[in-house]
Amino acid sequence: MLILTPGPIVTLVIATGATQGVRAALTTVAGTTLGNALLLAAIAFGLNWVLKPATALFEVLRWGGAAYLVWLGIRAWRGAGTSSQAVGPGGRVNFVRGLLVALSNPKTIAFFTAFLPQFSALLAAATDSAWAVAAGLGRAWFLEPARAKLLGRFSAGVLIGGGILLSLARPSS
């Protein structure tokens, strides 16, 4: 259920898919999947003793991830409706964005530390890919000139909202 609940990763994937298309969103998913796999591997190899008591680390990751999503949202808001928005930043940037958001997602860290579900990285990749395709398919309708600015502002709002929600996350006791 935690994987299906939209969080920072889904927020980024939907915003990327809606503004840049399926390929860019799936590239973002590749980055988030690698980030999730790295977190899972670190915990599996015994590094959860570092993560469990590290409230300060949780706070740094939470605020860093929140700030990053808000920053992406502000950039999307400013570029709403411009032709450069429709092109997007490119595969490497989307991959790295996905990786950074996954590594700074405290929900994922808490979940992997508590349950260590080896299959969850695969499930997350599948559900995130579904979000990517859905957002990408809706992109054509929104890229008509009359709606392009609305799409950019909506994507920006989703990213900023995701950052705000992430800033409200609290470590589990």
PDB file of C-alpha atoms in Angstrom:
ATOM      1  CA  MET A   1       0.000   0.000   0.000  1.00  0.00           C
ATOM      2  CA  LEU A   2       2.890   2.337   0.795  1.00  0.00           C
ATOM      3  CA  ILE A   3       4.253   1.892  -2.739  1.00  0.00           C
ATOM      4  CA  LEU A   4       0.898   2.847  -4.276  1.00  0.00           C
ATOM      5  CA  THR A   5       0.598   5.995  -2.151  1.00  0.00           C
ATOM      6  CA  PRO A   6       1.842   8.939  -4.223  1.00  0.00           C
ATOM      7  CA  GLY A   7       4.875  10.605  -2.738  1.00  0.00           C
ATOM      8  CA  PRO A   8       7.862  12.600  -3.986  1.00  0.00           C
ATOM      9  CA  ILE A   9       8.826  10.008  -6.602  1.00  0.00           C
ATOM     10  CA  VAL A  10       5.351   9.765  -8.128  1.00  0.00           C
ATOM     11  CA  THR A  11       5.086  13.554  -8.039  1.00  0.00           C
ATOM     12  CA  LEU A  12       8.293  13.912 -10.049  1.00  0.00           C
ATOM     13  CA  VAL A  13       7.356  11.136 -12.482  1.00  0.00           C
ATOM     14  CA  ILE A  14       3.906  12.595 -13.205  1.00  0.00           C
ATOM     15  CA  ALA A  15       5.258  16.116 -13.655  1.00  0.00           C
ATOM     16  CA  THR A  16       7.992  14.854 -15.973  1.00  0.00           C
ATOM     17  CA  GLY A  17       5.607  12.694 -17.994  1.00  0.00           C
ATOM     18  CA  ALA A  18       3.043  15.442 -18.359  1.00  0.00           C
ATOM     19  CA  THR A  19       5.547  18.036 -19.513  1.00  0.00           C
ATOM     20  CA  GLN A  20       8.141  15.952 -21.401  1.00  0.00           C
ATOM     21  CA  GLY A  21       6.449  12.703 -22.391  1.00  0.00           C
ATOM     22  CA  VAL A  22       6.635   9.002 -21.678  1.00  0.00           C
ATOM     23  CA  ARG A  23      10.320   8.548 -22.569  1.00  0.00           C
ATOM     24  CA  ALA A  24      11.479  11.287 -20.168  1.00  0.00           C
ATOM     25  CA  ALA A  25       9.216   9.963 -17.408  1.00  0.00           C
ATOM     26  CA  LEU A  26      10.486   6.399 -17.873  1.00  0.00           C
ATOM     27  CA  THR A  27      14.056   7.704 -17.757  1.00  0.00           C
ATOM     28  CA  THR A  28      13.147   9.344 -14.451  1.00  0.00           C
ATOM     29  CA  VAL A  29      11.717   6.003 -13.272  1.00  0.00           C
ATOM     30  CA  ALA A  30      15.024   4.333 -14.188  1.00  0.00           C
ATOM     31  CA  GLY A  31      16.778   6.810 -11.862  1.00  0.00           C
ATOM     32  CA  THR A  32      14.277   6.277  -9.055  1.00  0.00           C
ATOM     33  CA  THR A  33      14.552   2.509  -9.444  1.00  0.00           C
ATOM     34  CA  LEU A  34      18.337   2.677  -9.147  1.00  0.00           C
ATOM     35  CA  GLY A  35      17.988   4.899  -6.070  1.00  0.00           C
ATOM     36  CA  ASN A  36      15.533   2.458  -4.477  1.00  0.00           C
ATOM     37  CA  ALA A  37      17.810  -0.483  -5.311  1.00  0.00           C
ATOM     38  CA  LEU A  38      20.804   1.319  -3.767  1.00  0.00           C
ATOM     39  CA  LEU A  39      18.835   2.012  -0.583  1.00  0.00           C
ATOM     40  CA  LEU A  40      17.666  -1.585  -0.433  1.00  0.00           C
ATOM     41  CA  ALA A  41      21.196  -2.909  -0.971  1.00  0.00           C
ATOM     42  CA  ALA A  42      22.631  -0.634   1.719  1.00  0.00           C
ATOM     43  CA  ILE A  43      20.032  -1.801   4.219  1.00  0.00           C
ATOM     44  CA  ALA A  44      20.434  -5.467   3.210  1.00  0.00           C
ATOM     45  CA  PHE A  45      24.164  -5.246   3.834  1.00  0.00           C
ATOM     46  CA  GLY A  46      23.616  -4.074   7.371  1.00  0.00           C
ATOM     47  CA  LEU A  47      23.676  -0.317   7.067  1.00  0.00           C
ATOM     48  CA  ASN A  48      20.235  -0.031   8.651  1.00  0.00           C
ATOM     49  CA  TRP A  49      21.966   0.422  12.008  1.00  0.00           C
ATOM     50  CA  VAL A  50      23.042   3.794  10.639  1.00  0.00           C
ATOM     51  CA  LEU A  51      19.571   4.707   9.362  1.00  0.00           C
ATOM     52  CA  LYS A  52      17.365   3.557  12.257  1.00  0.00           C
ATOM     53  CA  PRO A  53      18.613   5.927  14.954  1.00  0.00           C
ATOM     54  CA  ALA A  54      19.564   8.704  12.587  1.00  0.00           C
ATOM     55  CA  THR A  55      16.827  11.251  13.157  1.00  0.00           C
ATOM     56  CA  ALA A  56      19.196  13.969  12.029  1.00  0.00           C
ATOM     57  CA  LEU A  57      19.855  12.119   8.767  1.00  0.00           C
ATOM     58  CA  PHE A  58      16.110  11.750   8.230  1.00  0.00           C
ATOM     59  CA  GLU A  59      15.664  15.482   8.717  1.00  0.00           C
ATOM     60  CA  VAL A  60      18.471  16.355   6.304  1.00  0.00           C
ATOM     61  CA  LEU A  61      17.071  14.011   3.653  1.00  0.00           C
ATOM     62  CA  ARG A  62      13.524  15.221   4.209  1.00  0.00           C
ATOM     63  CA  TRP A  63      14.363  18.917   3.965  1.00  0.00           C
ATOM     64  CA  GLY A  64      16.831  18.409   1.120  1.00  0.00           C
ATOM     65  CA  GLY A  65      14.277  16.419  -0.889  1.00  0.00           C
ATOM     66  CA  ALA A  66      11.527  18.935  -0.111  1.00  0.00           C
ATOM     67  CA  ALA A  67      13.710  21.862  -1.164  1.00  0.00           C
ATOM     68  CA  TYR A  68      14.702  20.069  -4.371  1.00  0.00           C
ATOM     69  CA  LEU A  69      11.077  19.391  -5.342  1.00  0.00           C
ATOM     70  CA  VAL A  70      10.069  22.986  -4.599  1.00  0.00           C
ATOM     71  CA  TRP A  71      13.043  24.238  -6.642  1.00  0.00           C
ATOM     72  CA  LEU A  72      11.989  22.025  -9.574  1.00  0.00           C
ATOM     73  CA  GLY A  73       8.429  23.341  -9.176  1.00  0.00           C
ATOM     74  CA  ILE A  74       9.537  26.969  -9.244  1.00  0.00           C
ATOM     75  CA  ARG A  75      11.578  26.305 -12.389  1.00  0.00           C
ATOM     76  CA  ALA A  76       8.557  24.618 -13.997  1.00  0.00           C
ATOM     77  CA  TRP A  77       6.300  27.530 -13.010  1.00  0.00           C
ATOM     78  CA  ARG A  78       8.660  30.066 -14.567  1.00  0.00           C
ATOM     79  CA  GLY A  79       8.969  28.035 -17.768  1.00  0.00           C
ATOM     80  CA  ALA A  80       5.251  27.271 -18.092  1.00  0.00           C
ATOM     81  CA  GLY A  81       4.079  27.577 -21.679  1.00  0.00           C
ATOM     82  CA  THR A  82       7.516  28.125 -23.210  1.00  0.00           C
ATOM     83  CA  SER A  83       8.729  25.942 -26.041  1.00  0.00           C
ATOM     84  CA  SER A  84      11.831  24.911 -24.053  1.00  0.00           C
ATOM     85  CA  GLN A  85       9.557  23.244 -21.518  1.00  0.00           C
ATOM     86  CA  ALA A  86       8.148  20.920 -24.168  1.00  0.00           C
ATOM     87  CA  VAL A  87      11.647  19.769 -25.137  1.00  0.00           C
ATOM     88  CA  GLY A  88      12.847  19.078 -21.592  1.00  0.00           C
ATOM     89  CA  PRO A  89      16.319  18.889 -20.122  1.00  0.00           C
ATOM     90  CA  GLY A  90      17.364  15.497 -21.542  1.00  0.00           C
ATOM     91  CA  GLY A  91      17.776  11.910 -20.427  1.00  0.00           C
ATOM     92  CA  ARG A  92      20.734  12.266 -18.100  1.00  0.00           C
ATOM     93  CA  VAL A  93      19.134  15.118 -16.164  1.00  0.00           C
ATOM     94  CA  ASN A  94      15.862  13.188 -15.784  1.00  0.00           C
ATOM     95  CA  PHE A  95      17.741  10.095 -14.614  1.00  0.00           C
ATOM     96  CA  VAL A  96      19.758  12.048 -12.030  1.00  0.00           C
ATOM     97  CA  ARG A  97      16.649  13.876 -10.804  1.00  0.00           C
ATOM     98  CA  GLY A  98      14.929  10.537 -10.278  1.00  0.00           C
ATOM     99  CA  LEU A  99      17.970   9.132  -8.492  1.00  0.00           C
ATOM    100  CA  LEU A 100      18.264  12.137  -6.159  1.00  0.00           C
ATOM    101  CA  VAL A 101      14.575  12.165  -5.277  1.00  0.00           C
ATOM    102  CA  ALA A 102      14.640   8.411  -4.556  1.00  0.00           C
ATOM    103  CA  LEU A 103      17.749   8.663  -2.364  1.00  0.00           C
ATOM    104  CA  SER A 104      16.265  11.561  -0.405  1.00  0.00           C
ATOM    105  CA  ASN A 105      12.828   9.977   0.075  1.00  0.00           C
ATOM    106  CA  PRO A 106      12.417   9.263   3.793  1.00  0.00           C
ATOM    107  CA  LYS A 107       9.265   7.207   3.150  1.00  0.00           C
ATOM    108  CA  THR A 108      11.311   4.710   1.156  1.00  0.00           C
ATOM    109  CA  ILE A 109      14.124   4.647   3.689  1.00  0.00           C
ATOM    110  CA  ALA A 110      11.727   4.007   6.568  1.00  0.00           C
ATOM    111  CA  PHE A 111       9.861   1.317   4.632  1.00  0.00           C
ATOM    112  CA  PHE A 112      12.989  -0.539   3.515  1.00  0.00           C
ATOM    113  CA  THR A 113      14.522  -0.330   6.994  1.00  0.00           C
ATOM    114  CA  ALA A 114      11.400  -1.673   8.678  1.00  0.00           C
ATOM    115  CA  PHE A 115      10.439  -4.432   6.246  1.00  0.00           C
ATOM    116  CA  LEU A 116      13.315  -5.057   3.790  1.00  0.00           C
ATOM    117  CA  PRO A 117      11.010  -6.262   1.030  1.00  0.00           C
ATOM    118  CA  GLN A 118      13.329  -7.350  -1.778  1.00  0.00           C
ATOM    119  CA  PHE A 119      10.463  -7.298  -4.259  1.00  0.00           C
ATOM    120  CA  SER A 120       9.378  -3.747  -3.433  1.00  0.00           C
ATOM    121  CA  ALA A 121      11.904  -2.051  -5.707  1.00  0.00           C
ATOM    122  CA  LEU A 122      10.391  -4.007  -8.601  1.00  0.00           C
ATOM    123  CA  LEU A 123       6.844  -3.144  -7.543  1.00  0.00           C
ATOM    124  CA  ALA A 124       7.788   0.515  -7.200  1.00  0.00           C
ATOM    125  CA  ALA A 125       9.354   0.467 -10.678  1.00  0.00           C
ATOM    126  CA  ALA A 126       6.185  -1.056 -12.149  1.00  0.00           C
ATOM    127  CA  THR A 127       3.779   1.381 -10.474  1.00  0.00           C
ATOM    128  CA  ASP A 128       6.017   4.374 -11.208  1.00  0.00           C
ATOM    129  CA  SER A 129       6.212   3.268 -14.853  1.00  0.00           C
ATOM    130  CA  ALA A 130       2.411   3.116 -14.990  1.00  0.00           C
ATOM    131  CA  TRP A 131       2.233   6.681 -13.638  1.00  0.00           C
ATOM    132  CA  ALA A 132       4.843   7.723 -16.232  1.00  0.00           C
ATOM    133  CA  VAL A 133       2.912   6.251 -19.159  1.00  0.00           C
ATOM    134  CA  ALA A 134      -0.400   7.689 -17.949  1.00  0.00           C
ATOM    135  CA  ALA A 135       1.070  11.171 -17.545  1.00  0.00           C
ATOM    136  CA  GLY A 136       2.848  10.938 -20.880  1.00  0.00           C
ATOM    137  CA  LEU A 137      -0.303   9.883 -22.703  1.00  0.00           C
ATOM    138  CA  GLY A 138      -2.181  12.889 -21.342  1.00  0.00           C
ATOM    139  CA  ARG A 139       0.609  15.183 -22.484  1.00  0.00           C
ATOM    140  CA  ALA A 140      -0.574  15.577 -26.098  1.00  0.00           C
ATOM    141  CA  TRP A 141      -3.870  17.093 -24.998  1.00  0.00           C
ATOM    142  CA  PHE A 142      -2.115  19.557 -22.729  1.00  0.00           C
ATOM    143  CA  LEU A 143       0.555  20.616 -25.226  1.00  0.00           C
ATOM    144  CA  GLU A 144      -1.923  22.421 -27.428  1.00  0.00           C
ATOM    145  CA  PRO A 145      -0.899  26.095 -27.184  1.00  0.00           C
ATOM    146  CA  ALA A 146      -3.998  27.107 -25.252  1.00  0.00           C
ATOM    147  CA  ARG A 147      -3.272  24.515 -22.571  1.00  0.00           C
ATOM    148  CA  ALA A 148       0.552  24.446 -22.446  1.00  0.00           C
ATOM    149  CA  LYS A 149       0.831  27.144 -19.805  1.00  0.00           C
ATOM    150  CA  LEU A 150      -1.848  25.426 -17.716  1.00  0.00           C
ATOM    151  CA  LEU A 151       0.131  22.171 -17.899  1.00  0.00           C
ATOM    152  CA  GLY A 152       3.330  23.894 -16.824  1.00  0.00           C
ATOM    153  CA  ARG A 153       1.623  25.569 -13.886  1.00  0.00           C
ATOM    154  CA  PHE A 154      -0.142  22.339 -12.898  1.00  0.00           C
ATOM    155  CA  SER A 155       3.140  20.386 -13.006  1.00  0.00           C
ATOM    156  CA  ALA A 156       4.821  23.115 -10.986  1.00  0.00           C
ATOM    157  CA  GLY A 157       2.025  22.983  -8.425  1.00  0.00           C
ATOM    158  CA  VAL A 158       2.350  19.195  -8.163  1.00  0.00           C
ATOM    159  CA  LEU A 159       6.108  19.447  -7.596  1.00  0.00           C
ATOM    160  CA  ILE A 160       5.787  22.244  -5.035  1.00  0.00           C
ATOM    161  CA  GLY A 161       2.934  20.374  -3.325  1.00  0.00           C
ATOM    162  CA  GLY A 162       5.087  17.244  -3.200  1.00  0.00           C
ATOM    163  CA  GLY A 163       7.886  19.257  -1.620  1.00  0.00           C
ATOM    164  CA  ILE A 164       5.518  20.661   0.988  1.00  0.00           C
ATOM    165  CA  LEU A 165       4.111  17.201   1.757  1.00  0.00           C
ATOM    166  CA  LEU A 166       7.626  15.832   2.082  1.00  0.00           C
ATOM    167  CA  SER A 167       8.512  18.616   4.493  1.00  0.00           C
ATOM    168  CA  LEU A 168       5.588  17.471   6.679  1.00  0.00           C
ATOM    169  CA  ALA A 169       6.794  13.847   6.845  1.00  0.00           C
ATOM    170  CA  ARG A 170       7.871  12.630  10.263  1.00  0.00           C
ATOM    171  CA  PRO A 171      10.033   9.643  11.219  1.00  0.00           C
ATOM    172  CA  SER A 172       8.126   6.651  12.564  1.00  0.00           C
ATOM    173  CA  SER A 173       8.632   5.915  16.240  1.00  0.00           C
TER     174      SER A 173
END
